[in-house]
């Protein structure tokens, strides 16, 4: 997948790529970060990114936060289900979501390393009056009433 990041960085027609589905490829956190960083440079028409079941964590979440907060981003669908995202990861992801007005669908299901404290950090970003989020999947995350209290 490092080869994919390298190929994407040297691609000439970056604006034609609209969907990237990379589920269950064992990408890992560092390579996930590299890949998302490449997408920040010219892939302005990307509307869907799926990195489910890839062992991405905080480093990739930092890059995703940058992507979500980018003025050029058109990302409407983000799937990062079944990854080892923890409280640190959800916190940095929340920073990008706080100002995002484009994302419509977010899948965080099966991210069981996020504690109730992490969910408490996340949920206030849902109160953004300019948010376009229509679908949020947090199934199988062990969230309780405590975590849902913002």
JSON list of C-alpha atoms in Angstrom, two decimals, residues 38-101:
[
{"chain": "A", "resi": 38, "resn": "UNK", "atom": "CA", "xyz": [-1.32, 12.19, -0.47]},
{"chain": "A", "resi": 39, "resn": "UNK", "atom": "CA", "xyz": [-5.08, 12.66, -0.92]},
{"chain": "A", "resi": 40, "resn": "UNK", "atom": "CA", "xyz": [-4.75, 16.17, 0.54]},
{"chain": "A", "resi": 41, "resn": "UNK", "atom": "CA", "xyz": [-2.67, 17.23, -2.48]},
{"chain": "A", "resi": 42, "resn": "UNK", "atom": "CA", "xyz": [-4.92, 17.56, -5.51]},
{"chain": "A", "resi": 43, "resn": "UNK", "atom": "CA", "xyz": [-7.56, 14.90, -4.94]},
{"chain": "A", "resi": 44, "resn": "UNK", "atom": "CA", "xyz": [-10.22, 17.55, -4.48]},
{"chain": "A", "resi": 45, "resn": "UNK", "atom": "CA", "xyz": [-13.05, 15.53, -6.07]},
{"chain": "A", "resi": 46, "resn": "UNK", "atom": "CA", "xyz": [-12.79, 12.57, -3.71]},
{"chain": "A", "resi": 47, "resn": "UNK", "atom": "CA", "xyz": [-16.27, 12.05, -2.25]},
{"chain": "A", "resi": 48, "resn": "UNK", "atom": "CA", "xyz": [-15.85, 8.63, -0.62]},
{"chain": "A", "resi": 49, "resn": "UNK", "atom": "CA", "xyz": [-13.00, 7.10, 1.35]},
{"chain": "A", "resi": 50, "resn": "UNK", "atom": "CA", "xyz": [-13.25, 3.71, 3.00]},
{"chain": "A", "resi": 51, "resn": "UNK", "atom": "CA", "xyz": [-10.43, 2.47, 5.23]},
{"chain": "A", "resi": 52, "resn": "UNK", "atom": "CA", "xyz": [-12.42, -0.05, 7.26]},
{"chain": "A", "resi": 53, "resn": "UNK", "atom": "CA", "xyz": [-10.62, -2.96, 8.95]},
{"chain": "A", "resi": 54, "resn": "UNK", "atom": "CA", "xyz": [-7.11, -1.66, 8.22]},
{"chain": "A", "resi": 55, "resn": "UNK", "atom": "CA", "xyz": [-5.45, -1.15, 11.62]},
{"chain": "A", "resi": 56, "resn": "UNK", "atom": "CA", "xyz": [-5.47, 2.63, 11.24]},
{"chain": "A", "resi": 57, "resn": "UNK", "atom": "CA", "xyz": [-5.22, 4.65, 14.45]},
{"chain": "A", "resi": 58, "resn": "UNK", "atom": "CA", "xyz": [-4.15, 8.05, 15.72]},
{"chain": "A", "resi": 59, "resn": "UNK", "atom": "CA", "xyz": [-1.65, 8.92, 12.96]},
{"chain": "A", "resi": 60, "resn": "UNK", "atom": "CA", "xyz": [-4.21, 8.23, 10.24]},
{"chain": "A", "resi": 61, "resn": "UNK", "atom": "CA", "xyz": [-6.85, 10.09, 12.27]},
{"chain": "A", "resi": 62, "resn": "UNK", "atom": "CA", "xyz": [-4.60, 13.18, 12.33]},
{"chain": "A", "resi": 63, "resn": "UNK", "atom": "CA", "xyz": [-4.36, 13.05, 8.53]},
{"chain": "A", "resi": 64, "resn": "UNK", "atom": "CA", "xyz": [-8.12, 12.42, 8.24]},
{"chain": "A", "resi": 65, "resn": "UNK", "atom": "CA", "xyz": [-8.76, 15.40, 10.50]},
{"chain": "A", "resi": 66, "resn": "UNK", "atom": "CA", "xyz": [-6.67, 17.54, 8.14]},
{"chain": "A", "resi": 67, "resn": "UNK", "atom": "CA", "xyz": [-8.62, 16.19, 5.18]},
{"chain": "A", "resi": 68, "resn": "UNK", "atom": "CA", "xyz": [-11.97, 16.87, 6.86]},
{"chain": "A", "resi": 69, "resn": "UNK", "atom": "CA", "xyz": [-10.99, 20.43, 7.77]},
{"chain": "A", "resi": 70, "resn": "UNK", "atom": "CA", "xyz": [-9.54, 21.24, 4.35]},
{"chain": "A", "resi": 71, "resn": "UNK", "atom": "CA", "xyz": [-11.42, 23.95, 2.46]},
{"chain": "A", "resi": 72, "resn": "UNK", "atom": "CA", "xyz": [-10.94, 21.94, -0.76]},
{"chain": "A", "resi": 73, "resn": "UNK", "atom": "CA", "xyz": [-12.38, 18.68, 0.59]},
{"chain": "A", "resi": 74, "resn": "UNK", "atom": "CA", "xyz": [-15.53, 17.30, -1.01]},
{"chain": "A", "resi": 75, "resn": "UNK", "atom": "CA", "xyz": [-15.50, 14.12, 1.08]},
{"chain": "A", "resi": 76, "resn": "UNK", "atom": "CA", "xyz": [-19.08, 13.06, 1.80]},
{"chain": "A", "resi": 77, "resn": "UNK", "atom": "CA", "xyz": [-18.57, 9.48, 2.98]},
{"chain": "A", "resi": 78, "resn": "UNK", "atom": "CA", "xyz": [-15.90, 8.27, 5.42]},
{"chain": "A", "resi": 79, "resn": "UNK", "atom": "CA", "xyz": [-15.74, 4.68, 6.60]},
{"chain": "A", "resi": 80, "resn": "UNK", "atom": "CA", "xyz": [-13.18, 3.87, 9.28]},
{"chain": "A", "resi": 81, "resn": "UNK", "atom": "CA", "xyz": [-15.00, 0.97, 10.91]},
{"chain": "A", "resi": 82, "resn": "UNK", "atom": "CA", "xyz": [-13.25, -1.83, 12.78]},
{"chain": "A", "resi": 83, "resn": "UNK", "atom": "CA", "xyz": [-9.93, -0.11, 13.43]},
{"chain": "A", "resi": 84, "resn": "UNK", "atom": "CA", "xyz": [-7.96, 0.37, 16.67]},
{"chain": "A", "resi": 85, "resn": "UNK", "atom": "CA", "xyz": [-9.05, 4.00, 16.98]},
{"chain": "A", "resi": 86, "resn": "UNK", "atom": "CA", "xyz": [-8.85, 5.03, 20.63]},
{"chain": "A", "resi": 87, "resn": "UNK", "atom": "CA", "xyz": [-9.61, 8.18, 22.64]},
{"chain": "A", "resi": 88, "resn": "UNK", "atom": "CA", "xyz": [-6.61, 10.04, 21.17]},
{"chain": "A", "resi": 89, "resn": "UNK", "atom": "CA", "xyz": [-7.68, 9.12, 17.65]},
{"chain": "A", "resi": 90, "resn": "UNK", "atom": "CA", "xyz": [-11.31, 10.15, 18.11]},
{"chain": "A", "resi": 91, "resn": "UNK", "atom": "CA", "xyz": [-10.18, 13.41, 19.72]},
{"chain": "A", "resi": 92, "resn": "UNK", "atom": "CA", "xyz": [-8.09, 14.48, 16.71]},
{"chain": "A", "resi": 93, "resn": "UNK", "atom": "CA", "xyz": [-10.79, 13.28, 14.32]},
{"chain": "A", "resi": 94, "resn": "UNK", "atom": "CA", "xyz": [-13.30, 15.40, 16.24]},
{"chain": "A", "resi": 95, "resn": "UNK", "atom": "CA", "xyz": [-11.15, 18.48, 15.60]},
{"chain": "A", "resi": 96, "resn": "UNK", "atom": "CA", "xyz": [-11.59, 18.01, 11.86]},
{"chain": "A", "resi": 97, "resn": "UNK", "atom": "CA", "xyz": [-15.29, 17.26, 12.14]},
{"chain": "A", "resi": 98, "resn": "UNK", "atom": "CA", "xyz": [-15.94, 20.37, 14.24]},
{"chain": "A", "resi": 99, "resn": "UNK", "atom": "CA", "xyz": [-15.54, 22.67, 11.25]},
{"chain": "A", "resi": 100, "resn": "UNK", "atom": "CA", "xyz": [-16.60, 20.26, 8.50]},
{"chain": "A", "resi": 101, "resn": "UNK", "atom": "CA", "xyz": [-19.73, 21.17, 6.53]}
]
